[in-house]
XYZ file of C-alpha atoms in Angstrom:
706
model
C -11.965 -28.936 -4.267
C -11.905 -31.903 -1.873
C -11.415 -29.703 0.362
C -13.830 -27.490 0.392
C -16.067 -30.510 1.330
C -16.695 -29.253 5.033
C -18.292 -25.854 3.954
C -20.710 -27.882 2.254
C -21.562 -30.467 5.288
C -24.432 -29.803 8.234
C -22.827 -29.443 11.547
C -25.493 -31.673 12.451
C -25.911 -34.338 10.463
C -22.423 -34.207 9.030
C -24.431 -34.536 5.293
C -24.076 -32.963 2.063
C -26.795 -29.641 3.047
C -30.317 -30.114 2.591
C -32.290 -27.116 1.325
C -30.104 -25.238 3.459
C -31.701 -22.114 5.706
C -29.784 -19.515 7.388
C -29.613 -18.776 10.787
C -29.243 -14.932 11.853
C -26.119 -15.292 12.996
C -25.346 -16.663 9.458
C -24.317 -20.009 9.723
C -26.155 -22.634 7.415
C -28.480 -25.665 8.710
C -30.529 -28.548 6.654
C -34.396 -27.606 7.359
C -34.868 -31.296 8.624
C -31.848 -30.474 11.177
C -33.023 -27.359 12.373
C -36.562 -28.940 13.406
C -34.598 -31.521 14.862
C -33.390 -29.383 17.624
C -35.238 -27.192 18.664
C -36.035 -27.316 22.530
C -39.697 -25.438 23.384
C -38.967 -22.729 26.371
C -41.274 -21.825 28.764
C -44.027 -19.264 27.895
C -42.359 -16.186 29.333
C -39.880 -16.403 27.418
C -41.793 -15.797 24.217
C -41.168 -12.672 21.692
C -45.021 -12.373 22.056
C -44.751 -12.120 25.266
C -41.340 -9.828 24.979
C -43.889 -8.091 22.680
C -46.332 -7.150 24.662
C -44.322 -6.073 28.150
C -42.227 -3.953 25.728
C -39.391 -5.574 25.657
C -39.016 -7.654 22.490
C -37.241 -5.401 20.001
C -37.051 -7.738 16.646
C -38.215 -10.645 14.903
C -35.568 -13.028 16.678
C -34.916 -12.845 20.469
C -31.614 -13.951 21.182
C -31.317 -15.798 24.522
C -29.268 -13.934 27.240
C -26.474 -15.084 28.373
C -27.723 -15.598 31.716
C -30.180 -18.060 30.234
C -27.582 -20.308 28.247
C -25.269 -22.548 30.330
C -22.473 -24.878 28.953
C -21.254 -27.478 31.057
C -18.027 -29.344 31.021
C -17.615 -28.514 27.789
C -13.564 -30.403 27.357
C -14.312 -33.504 30.008
C -18.149 -34.596 29.742
C -19.432 -33.717 26.389
C -22.567 -32.895 28.040
C -24.557 -29.543 27.716
C -27.487 -27.972 29.147
C -30.150 -25.521 30.004
C -30.193 -23.424 32.780
C -33.047 -20.355 33.728
C -36.383 -22.255 32.801
C -38.381 -23.438 35.589
C -40.319 -25.974 33.086
C -37.073 -26.989 30.602
C -35.878 -30.163 31.744
C -32.059 -30.662 31.330
C -30.972 -31.678 28.195
C -27.867 -34.178 27.316
C -25.197 -32.370 24.673
C -24.459 -34.522 21.672
C -21.904 -35.056 19.337
C -22.565 -34.541 15.265
C -20.543 -36.143 12.667
C -18.277 -33.104 11.882
C -17.536 -33.135 15.952
C -19.609 -30.273 16.715
C -22.352 -30.015 20.224
C -26.141 -30.255 19.395
C -29.348 -29.913 21.581
C -31.479 -32.845 20.211
C -35.231 -32.045 21.209
C -36.836 -32.783 24.240
C -39.267 -34.897 23.568
C -39.941 -36.204 19.635
C -42.363 -33.890 17.005
C -45.379 -35.490 16.489
C -45.744 -37.073 13.432
C -46.425 -34.879 10.484
C -47.435 -35.446 6.737
C -45.904 -32.033 5.305
C -42.518 -31.573 4.660
C -40.147 -30.452 6.970
C -40.449 -26.616 6.231
C -44.489 -26.091 6.015
C -44.347 -28.612 9.170
C -46.174 -26.450 13.102
C -43.574 -26.290 15.415
C -44.355 -26.414 18.687
C -45.463 -22.483 20.269
C -42.503 -20.804 21.871
C -39.646 -22.659 20.359
C -36.102 -22.078 20.635
C -33.306 -22.861 18.484
C -29.361 -22.964 18.759
C -26.696 -22.524 16.582
C -24.737 -25.762 16.873
C -21.669 -23.570 15.761
C -21.719 -20.347 17.520
C -24.225 -21.697 20.515
C -25.786 -18.095 19.704
C -29.627 -19.339 20.832
C -32.696 -17.553 19.696
C -36.482 -18.091 19.972
C -38.940 -18.263 16.962
C -41.550 -16.211 15.867
C -45.271 -17.736 14.446
C -43.569 -18.057 11.714
C -40.998 -20.583 12.845
C -38.425 -22.325 10.227
C -40.574 -20.267 7.137
C -38.787 -17.276 8.755
C -35.476 -18.266 7.482
C -34.153 -17.547 3.916
C -33.039 -20.483 2.400
C -29.261 -20.312 0.861
C -30.023 -21.359 -3.094
C -26.601 -20.276 -3.306
C -25.606 -23.319 -1.079
C -27.709 -25.615 -3.512
C -26.095 -24.816 -6.503
C -22.684 -24.876 -4.971
C -23.583 -28.728 -3.710
C -24.708 -29.472 -7.221
C -21.878 -28.904 -8.784
C -19.526 -30.170 -6.228
C -21.236 -33.465 -6.143
C -21.702 -33.667 -10.298
C -17.916 -33.237 -10.304
C -17.773 -35.562 -7.978
C -20.068 -38.388 -10.433
C -17.675 -40.733 -12.181
C -20.379 -41.087 -15.172
C -23.959 -39.116 -15.408
C -26.347 -42.869 -14.333
C -29.805 -43.686 -16.071
C -32.568 -42.133 -12.956
C -34.767 -44.560 -14.389
C -33.522 -48.100 -13.745
C -34.541 -50.154 -10.962
C -32.368 -51.815 -9.285
C -28.665 -51.221 -10.766
C -28.767 -47.833 -12.820
C -26.689 -47.535 -15.922
C -24.106 -45.316 -17.971
C -27.027 -43.276 -19.184
C -26.793 -42.991 -23.108
C -28.881 -40.273 -23.929
C -31.460 -36.542 -21.845
C -34.260 -35.024 -22.305
C -34.301 -31.460 -22.196
C -38.262 -31.048 -21.534
C -38.136 -34.298 -19.182
C -34.861 -33.245 -16.862
C -34.199 -36.631 -16.798
C -30.998 -39.349 -17.955
C -31.974 -42.384 -19.701
C -30.487 -45.640 -20.685
C -30.996 -46.727 -23.715
C -33.273 -49.919 -22.647
C -35.461 -47.579 -20.958
C -35.099 -44.812 -23.438
C -36.811 -47.249 -25.524
C -39.492 -48.274 -22.732
C -40.111 -44.774 -21.573
C -39.351 -42.459 -23.505
C -40.108 -44.189 -26.864
C -40.191 -41.665 -30.257
C -43.875 -41.209 -30.783
C -46.706 -38.831 -30.229
C -46.273 -35.987 -28.200
C -42.145 -37.352 -27.132
C -41.141 -37.224 -30.637
C -40.834 -33.768 -30.073
C -38.458 -33.620 -27.250
C -35.161 -32.568 -27.754
C -32.480 -35.682 -26.355
C -28.447 -34.341 -26.250
C -25.915 -36.484 -25.257
C -25.921 -36.597 -20.929
C -22.599 -34.328 -21.208
C -24.589 -31.627 -22.741
C -27.398 -32.658 -20.479
C -25.062 -31.733 -17.576
C -24.000 -28.338 -19.183
C -27.495 -27.075 -19.092
C -28.771 -28.263 -16.006
C -25.421 -26.490 -14.184
C -26.853 -23.171 -17.388
C -31.068 -23.203 -16.558
C -31.847 -21.364 -13.918
C -32.321 -21.207 -9.988
C -35.539 -20.957 -8.797
C -35.499 -17.455 -7.176
C -35.562 -16.072 -3.490
C -38.529 -14.869 -1.985
C -39.260 -12.518 0.821
C -39.574 -14.533 4.107
C -41.688 -12.467 5.113
C -43.995 -11.728 2.085
C -43.724 -15.381 0.000
C -45.124 -13.903 -2.789
C -43.078 -11.474 -3.710
C -39.282 -11.848 -5.076
C -36.365 -9.502 -4.095
C -36.222 -7.070 -5.495
C -34.047 -4.254 -3.662
C -30.797 -4.342 -0.407
C -31.468 -2.970 3.199
C -28.210 -1.416 4.425
C -28.791 -0.975 7.428
C -30.144 -4.692 7.814
C -27.658 -5.779 5.740
C -30.295 -8.234 3.807
C -32.248 -8.651 0.141
C -36.265 -7.303 0.113
C -38.862 -7.208 -1.553
C -41.068 -3.642 -2.483
C -43.644 -4.858 0.364
C -41.149 -4.638 2.994
C -40.616 -0.866 2.159
C -44.669 -0.430 1.716
C -45.773 -1.127 4.547
C -42.601 -3.325 6.098
C -39.815 -2.561 9.020
C -37.101 -1.544 6.156
C -39.412 1.299 5.126
C -37.291 4.130 6.637
C -34.244 2.232 6.191
C -31.936 3.143 3.885
C -31.895 0.765 0.587
C -29.791 -0.035 -2.694
C -29.917 -1.685 -5.813
C -30.260 -5.175 -5.348
C -27.676 -5.353 -8.649
C -25.703 -2.684 -7.533
C -25.283 -4.039 -4.213
C -24.785 -7.811 -5.644
C -21.431 -6.489 -7.931
C -20.563 -4.777 -4.849
C -20.258 -7.335 -2.519
C -19.003 -9.245 -5.142
C -15.848 -7.180 -5.633
C -15.252 -6.958 -1.939
C -15.371 -10.730 -1.787
C -13.120 -11.217 -4.175
C -11.008 -8.494 -2.838
C -10.844 -10.117 0.092
C -9.937 -13.407 -1.691
C -6.818 -11.924 -3.218
C -5.227 -11.274 0.452
C -6.449 -14.758 1.573
C -5.013 -16.147 -1.447
C -1.411 -14.731 -0.432
C -1.526 -15.915 2.425
C -2.204 -18.961 1.009
C 0.445 -19.167 -1.171
C 3.145 -18.262 2.069
C 2.051 -20.721 3.755
C 2.653 -23.553 0.964
C 5.704 -21.824 0.966
C 6.102 -22.390 4.423
C 5.268 -25.756 4.481
C 8.315 -26.210 1.985
C 10.708 -24.544 4.317
C 9.323 -26.901 7.398
C 9.822 -30.282 5.787
C 13.421 -28.939 4.291
C 14.165 -28.320 8.582
C 13.047 -32.069 8.552
C 15.775 -33.153 6.377
C 18.060 -30.711 7.542
C 17.586 -31.877 11.103
C 17.591 -35.077 10.634
C 21.183 -34.463 8.303
C 22.672 -32.273 11.193
C 21.855 -35.189 13.740
C 23.073 -37.750 11.927
C 26.386 -35.721 11.485
C 26.479 -34.383 15.064
C 25.777 -38.445 16.445
C 29.365 -39.092 14.376
C 31.275 -36.448 15.866
C 30.252 -37.230 19.307
C 30.421 -41.380 19.572
C 34.570 -40.236 17.687
C 34.735 -38.846 20.771
C 33.760 -41.277 22.691
C 35.817 -43.639 21.346
C 38.441 -42.590 21.848
C 38.691 -41.908 25.423
C 39.214 -44.374 27.723
C 36.554 -47.406 28.890
C 35.298 -44.820 31.907
C 34.035 -42.964 29.493
C 30.937 -45.590 27.151
C 28.456 -45.707 30.409
C 29.253 -41.717 30.104
C 28.912 -42.253 26.577
C 25.826 -43.538 26.080
C 23.763 -41.490 28.767
C 25.019 -38.439 26.578
C 23.713 -40.599 23.096
C 20.497 -40.388 24.968
C 20.247 -36.457 24.695
C 21.611 -35.915 21.598
C 18.506 -38.479 20.592
C 16.625 -36.932 23.075
C 16.744 -32.967 21.631
C 16.300 -34.251 17.741
C 13.023 -35.540 18.751
C 12.640 -32.728 20.378
C 12.967 -30.669 17.356
C 10.946 -33.079 14.433
C 8.250 -33.000 17.070
C 8.441 -29.380 17.544
C 8.374 -29.292 13.631
C 6.205 -31.699 12.821
C 3.069 -30.942 15.119
C 4.120 -26.688 13.648
C 3.520 -29.005 10.594
C 0.498 -30.705 10.992
C -1.178 -27.340 12.082
C -0.274 -25.167 9.299
C -1.584 -28.323 7.526
C -4.916 -28.071 8.329
C -4.960 -24.437 8.441
C -4.113 -24.470 5.173
C -6.745 -27.156 4.139
C -9.786 -25.035 5.874
C -7.865 -21.739 3.928
C -8.078 -23.309 0.345
C -11.407 -24.663 0.938
C -12.890 -21.674 2.097
C -11.760 -20.484 -1.054
C -12.911 -23.094 -3.092
C -16.024 -22.972 -1.633
C -16.148 -18.516 -2.339
C -15.029 -18.839 -6.013
C -17.944 -21.168 -6.512
C -20.093 -18.670 -4.384
C -19.225 -15.656 -6.898
C -19.849 -17.585 -10.059
C -23.302 -18.014 -8.785
C -26.154 -15.682 -10.776
C -28.612 -15.142 -8.061
C -27.837 -11.626 -7.201
C -30.197 -12.257 -3.314
C -29.047 -15.363 -2.422
C -25.510 -13.943 -3.240
C -25.744 -10.932 -0.313
C -27.700 -13.123 1.803
C -24.522 -15.145 2.847
C -21.951 -12.649 1.070
C -21.002 -10.038 4.571
C -20.715 -13.213 5.964
C -18.567 -14.424 3.637
C -16.170 -11.099 3.633
C -15.982 -11.544 7.293
C -14.942 -15.541 7.398
C -12.243 -14.617 4.849
C -11.039 -11.286 6.589
C -11.401 -13.881 10.047
C -8.677 -16.125 7.892
C -6.321 -14.150 6.780
C -5.727 -12.255 10.154
C -5.400 -15.948 11.505
C -2.325 -16.192 9.461
C -0.809 -12.760 10.614
C 2.830 -12.413 12.540
C 4.288 -15.604 13.828
C 2.350 -17.663 11.788
C 4.179 -18.552 9.169
C 7.521 -18.699 11.480
C 9.396 -21.457 12.266
C 8.943 -22.295 15.750
C 13.205 -24.268 16.392
C 16.142 -23.765 15.007
C 17.336 -27.045 13.388
C 21.557 -26.353 14.449
C 22.632 -28.242 17.354
C 23.860 -25.651 19.686
C 26.346 -27.827 21.694
C 29.585 -29.208 21.514
C 31.428 -31.593 23.917
C 33.942 -30.598 25.629
C 36.595 -33.681 26.274
C 39.865 -31.528 27.400
C 39.041 -32.793 31.767
C 40.865 -34.842 33.149
C 40.286 -38.497 33.192
C 38.903 -38.080 37.260
C 36.962 -35.857 36.155
C 34.517 -37.954 33.654
C 31.363 -38.308 35.496
C 30.347 -34.773 34.962
C 31.105 -35.190 31.862
C 28.345 -32.170 29.857
C 27.439 -30.182 27.118
C 28.968 -26.676 27.743
C 27.539 -23.273 25.701
C 30.672 -22.146 23.902
C 28.713 -20.366 21.377
C 28.779 -16.050 21.777
C 25.186 -14.488 20.964
C 23.508 -13.754 17.529
C 24.482 -10.870 15.871
C 20.999 -7.774 16.997
C 19.553 -6.488 14.964
C 18.283 -3.406 14.597
C 14.703 -2.820 14.603
C 14.081 0.325 12.164
C 10.638 1.323 12.457
C 11.564 2.045 16.361
C 14.879 3.940 15.570
C 14.243 7.487 14.889
C 15.878 10.977 15.622
C 14.162 14.111 17.449
C 15.541 17.646 17.619
C 19.603 16.403 17.915
C 18.262 13.227 20.169
C 18.443 9.670 18.105
C 16.736 6.348 19.787
C 18.057 2.859 18.882
C 16.062 -0.963 19.195
C 17.068 -3.801 18.724
C 16.520 -7.378 19.059
C 17.557 -10.680 18.669
C 17.267 -13.003 15.942
C 13.994 -15.058 16.229
C 15.573 -18.595 16.457
C 18.937 -17.581 18.181
C 19.299 -19.940 21.544
C 22.017 -18.672 22.809
C 21.522 -15.804 25.710
C 23.133 -12.539 25.460
C 24.439 -10.594 28.919
C 24.528 -7.528 27.254
C 24.443 -5.490 24.873
C 27.258 -3.151 23.192
C 26.195 0.435 21.265
C 28.387 2.605 19.545
C 27.972 5.816 17.132
C 30.396 7.603 15.216
C 30.401 11.502 15.916
C 28.585 12.460 12.797
C 31.628 12.919 10.683
C 32.611 10.140 9.710
C 35.043 9.280 12.382
C 35.935 6.784 14.588
C 32.750 4.616 17.276
C 32.209 5.341 20.656
C 30.639 3.069 22.932
C 27.504 5.458 24.167
C 25.780 2.634 26.057
C 26.768 -0.259 27.319
C 23.564 -3.061 29.243
C 20.908 -5.318 29.198
C 18.841 -3.164 27.631
C 17.677 -3.515 24.400
C 16.444 0.246 23.903
C 18.684 3.395 24.349
C 18.157 7.168 23.388
C 21.053 8.834 22.972
C 20.868 12.814 23.506
C 22.932 16.448 22.887
C 24.056 14.755 18.599
C 24.764 17.509 16.907
C 22.151 19.613 14.305
C 22.084 18.885 10.834
C 24.962 15.754 10.495
C 24.585 11.795 10.041
C 25.703 9.929 12.721
C 25.672 5.395 11.721
C 25.620 3.365 14.652
C 25.784 -0.008 15.023
C 25.158 -2.412 18.381
C 26.975 -5.635 19.430
C 25.852 -8.554 21.813
C 27.993 -10.081 24.587
C 28.072 -12.827 27.172
C 31.034 -15.000 29.369
C 32.178 -16.620 26.000
C 32.674 -13.504 23.963
C 31.013 -10.740 21.612
C 29.442 -10.930 18.683
C 29.561 -9.627 15.398
C 28.806 -5.830 14.398
C 24.869 -5.639 13.577
C 24.667 -3.896 10.434
C 25.130 -0.374 10.667
C 22.096 2.097 10.742
C 22.469 5.515 8.872
C 20.865 8.284 11.028
C 20.314 12.548 9.852
C 19.861 14.728 12.668
C 17.311 17.363 12.670
C 18.528 20.394 10.421
C 17.167 23.211 12.010
C 16.715 23.171 15.552
C 13.157 23.415 17.325
C 13.156 23.840 21.391
C 11.499 25.984 24.008
C 12.198 27.507 27.247
C 13.441 24.736 30.100
C 11.575 25.348 33.489
C 13.755 22.982 34.951
C 16.507 25.056 35.615
C 14.992 28.492 35.180
C 15.023 31.145 38.402
C 11.595 30.651 40.975
C 10.549 34.021 39.567
C 10.510 33.764 36.083
C 6.739 32.804 34.524
C 6.129 30.588 31.188
C 3.289 29.990 29.316
C 2.533 28.887 25.855
C 4.111 25.837 26.048
C 7.133 27.229 27.581
C 7.938 29.581 24.511
C 6.408 33.091 25.869
C 8.633 33.946 29.461
C 8.065 36.732 31.836
C 9.437 37.851 35.806
C 7.690 37.978 38.807
C 10.149 39.988 40.392
C 11.683 44.087 38.822
C 14.813 42.440 39.174
C 16.790 40.616 36.237
C 16.106 36.844 35.878
C 17.432 34.367 33.388
C 16.297 31.676 31.784
C 17.789 28.928 29.295
C 16.717 26.972 26.173
C 16.473 23.262 26.766
C 18.427 22.358 23.529
C 22.624 23.022 24.056
C 24.431 23.506 20.768
C 28.243 22.838 20.020
C 28.573 22.729 16.644
C 26.650 24.017 13.388
C 25.256 26.823 12.467
C 21.779 28.037 14.134
C 19.161 31.528 14.380
C 16.345 31.941 16.681
C 13.856 34.818 17.276
C 12.344 36.750 20.178
C 10.033 39.005 19.761
C 8.652 41.318 22.160
C 4.968 41.382 23.601
C 4.781 43.910 26.195
C 7.956 46.905 26.950
C 7.015 49.045 30.083
C 8.950 51.683 31.522
C 12.202 51.095 29.388
C 13.682 48.008 30.929
C 16.904 46.595 29.060
C 16.200 42.495 28.661
C 18.777 40.836 27.469
C 19.320 38.292 24.845
C 22.078 35.454 24.041
C 23.975 32.256 25.164
C 24.978 30.613 27.943
C 26.777 27.793 30.107
C 24.542 25.521 31.605
C 25.625 26.759 35.321
C 25.321 30.190 34.444
C 23.689 33.260 37.445
C 20.298 33.145 37.797
C 19.601 36.051 39.570
C 21.662 38.747 37.781
C 21.577 40.253 34.134
C 22.899 37.724 31.488
C 26.526 39.011 30.589
C 27.196 39.868 34.694
C 29.243 36.140 34.536
C 31.897 34.999 32.980
C 29.475 31.976 31.669
C 26.855 34.160 29.841
C 27.909 36.388 25.957
C 24.710 38.446 25.528
C 23.366 41.784 24.344
C 20.913 44.135 26.692
C 18.941 46.558 24.919
C 16.520 49.419 25.948
C 14.267 51.543 23.810
C 17.525 53.586 22.643
C 20.496 51.627 22.152
C 22.202 48.433 23.194
C 25.611 46.509 24.202
C 27.252 43.545 24.314
C 28.104 42.281 27.556
C 29.893 39.285 28.797
C 31.808 39.026 32.070
C 30.253 42.546 33.303
C 32.590 44.362 30.189
C 30.239 46.794 27.842
C 30.785 46.920 24.927
C 29.845 48.064 21.010
C 26.798 50.337 22.164
C 25.054 51.164 19.083
C 22.400 53.221 18.611
C 18.623 52.109 18.068
C 16.383 50.589 20.695
C 13.402 48.311 21.203
C 9.581 48.261 21.270
C 6.343 46.466 21.476
C 6.108 44.356 18.982
C 10.087 43.807 18.108
C 12.369 41.263 16.798
C 15.098 40.733 18.395
C 17.399 37.240 16.200
C 20.247 35.601 17.705
C 22.863 33.825 15.116
C 25.268 31.338 16.706
C 27.635 29.909 14.036
C 29.661 27.392 15.350
C 31.737 26.901 12.588
C 32.884 30.293 12.203
C 32.338 30.590 16.282
C 30.870 33.942 16.358
C 27.712 34.928 17.815
C 25.922 38.137 16.206
C 22.089 39.687 16.474
C 19.390 41.295 14.451
C 16.881 43.776 15.491
C 13.852 44.211 13.342
C 15.505 42.018 10.872
C 18.549 43.983 10.743
C 21.878 43.458 12.021
C 22.640 45.438 15.548
C 26.007 46.046 15.523
C 29.575 44.565 14.156
C 30.097 40.905 15.220
C 29.592 40.565 18.713
C 31.665 37.937 19.884
C 34.127 35.862 18.285
C 36.453 32.710 18.910
C 33.246 31.184 21.154
C 33.992 27.538 21.724
C 32.065 24.443 23.462
C 28.616 23.655 25.165
C 26.149 27.327 24.415
C 22.506 27.365 25.920
C 19.995 29.803 24.271
C 19.532 32.742 27.302
C 17.303 35.555 28.175
C 17.198 37.442 31.264
C 14.590 39.852 31.894
C 12.543 41.268 34.899
C 8.163 42.028 35.430
C 8.692 45.227 32.591
C 9.182 42.735 29.578
C 7.555 39.523 28.023
C 8.660 37.897 25.697
C 8.140 34.914 22.687
C 10.470 32.881 21.128
C 10.051 31.237 17.993
C 12.480 28.741 16.614
C 13.295 25.881 13.595
C 14.628 29.122 11.723
C 16.597 28.914 8.751
C 19.420 31.155 8.828
C 18.505 34.552 6.781
C 19.447 34.192 3.555
C 22.223 37.287 4.025
C 24.188 35.923 6.358
C 24.120 32.610 4.037
C 25.886 34.445 1.015
C 27.972 36.702 2.838
C 29.244 33.111 4.784
C 30.026 31.422 1.110
C 31.869 34.496 -0.320
C 33.736 34.237 2.517
């Protein structure tokens, strides 16, 4: 629990909190310390004047950012208030905790009242010494801030746990060890003081005396004073305002500023916030556990660096001693470089150990403090600080994020002495890099496939010190065959297009530099899409073609036939897509099929030797390739008809369908190569493309039988 002590000390006085109050920014101050750092502001900045002018919106008004100027935070140690015509410049001091605080411009007048009841100067302003947010007090002064009774309870328990033995409370000089405690008087006595001050006669005879340890427990379990409302001091908190995130009393709901706000039961919100804080602590606890393991790793690295350094120095000395006398002067220089590298590595790791140790101590302290807060049985007190604690726990957990628990230094000495040059080259003797790059790591979260394309990303290992000049990406053929190079260059991401659909590819990458080539990375398995999703390609279409509906619907502005291709090409597998006729006027004869990328775009599809098509009118259809018309088949199309195209590159065939019925025999056989879906039409026709369709069932069953 010693690491929690920083959470229990006031940022102003550096001692344990005494009568702590909660500022609107969720930080705490001793009541007396809060009074000591009050600063009087001009009349124009008072909340009364703000409300009178209609600009005030709350009991506590944070000063605008331009009303506060902090100068020389890093060097001078002074700060000042700016923007107040009558406010003198006030030097900034540091508390024992290292937090800058602003003392009062003038000493407060003497008073016999307690700090809470003593009047504060009119138009007083207080600045939080931790977050430097400033606010102007209203007529209630410091009494308007709620008391942090949960924090008081935690401090009491902490101080009791630190006490070696309970002392008598009535000894005048050196207190003796207490022997009993009176439960009614709530006082610890040694034997002499008990006989003198608490004789077992008269009314005192009925008091119950218990051992000191039992008395400590009874004190701890005794109910604490119930928190009262800051606006209605005679009323206890009974509900929780969800909008303001604070406990309120029933008068606040009846006549106060919370009357229109959503409120919930105090007990229910107490349990809910305790549960939220516990859940947040679970995540922070995992981070603390990782930090402890990380510290062990860093300390092990120190030992490894020491061992590697000794080994490296021994090798270096052996090499230098084998050379002639002329090498001795150079040997000293090389040893100095190794020692410098040694010290640099140790410094980096030790600095990281120191930084991580401080952060872990702060994290552990916060955890212990939160655990003690959870033990509190005061719902309102707990709810006054629970939101701030939950935010602090989440913030602290985020600070243990990516990179925090990664070593900043490697233990290896990536140097090797080259002793091969001739004697006359001794004065140019230096360390040379003789290592190949480390094996690249494929970043799985960034690797993906889309249709028949694959995107791969990789990086060098975090602790790699050997630079890579470039990378070589290799893929197999999608059937478990030989790997082939698909990319060579300096980039660490590459997209490979034109892969086969419904295929499994293996990918790997290696790095290279002047010394050589690294080992291959682990092999990544990529699966391309089972079916193709594509649209028409406006880039390769004839200029008269008109596309819409995300390039899925096509028509033409000319009375002549014009060709448009799909974006995706096929060279392997079985593929099926359909086109629906949206408009069909004056009995035109559109053509559907496949084509090479360089097909003629200003004639009907199938007129040249780069296209294989079926053209159809309202009564019949024909197959056409290289201007050869074959297989006239009865049955045409109308508006609403569906044309299906089945390209089976496994069997090297092309088949057509009209309204889910095969149109004629197999249209073309022995089709091989790279094919793109294609359509030719004129202005009297409009069709819409449908992709991502499975192969018709009857064709699949027929193919399996064959």
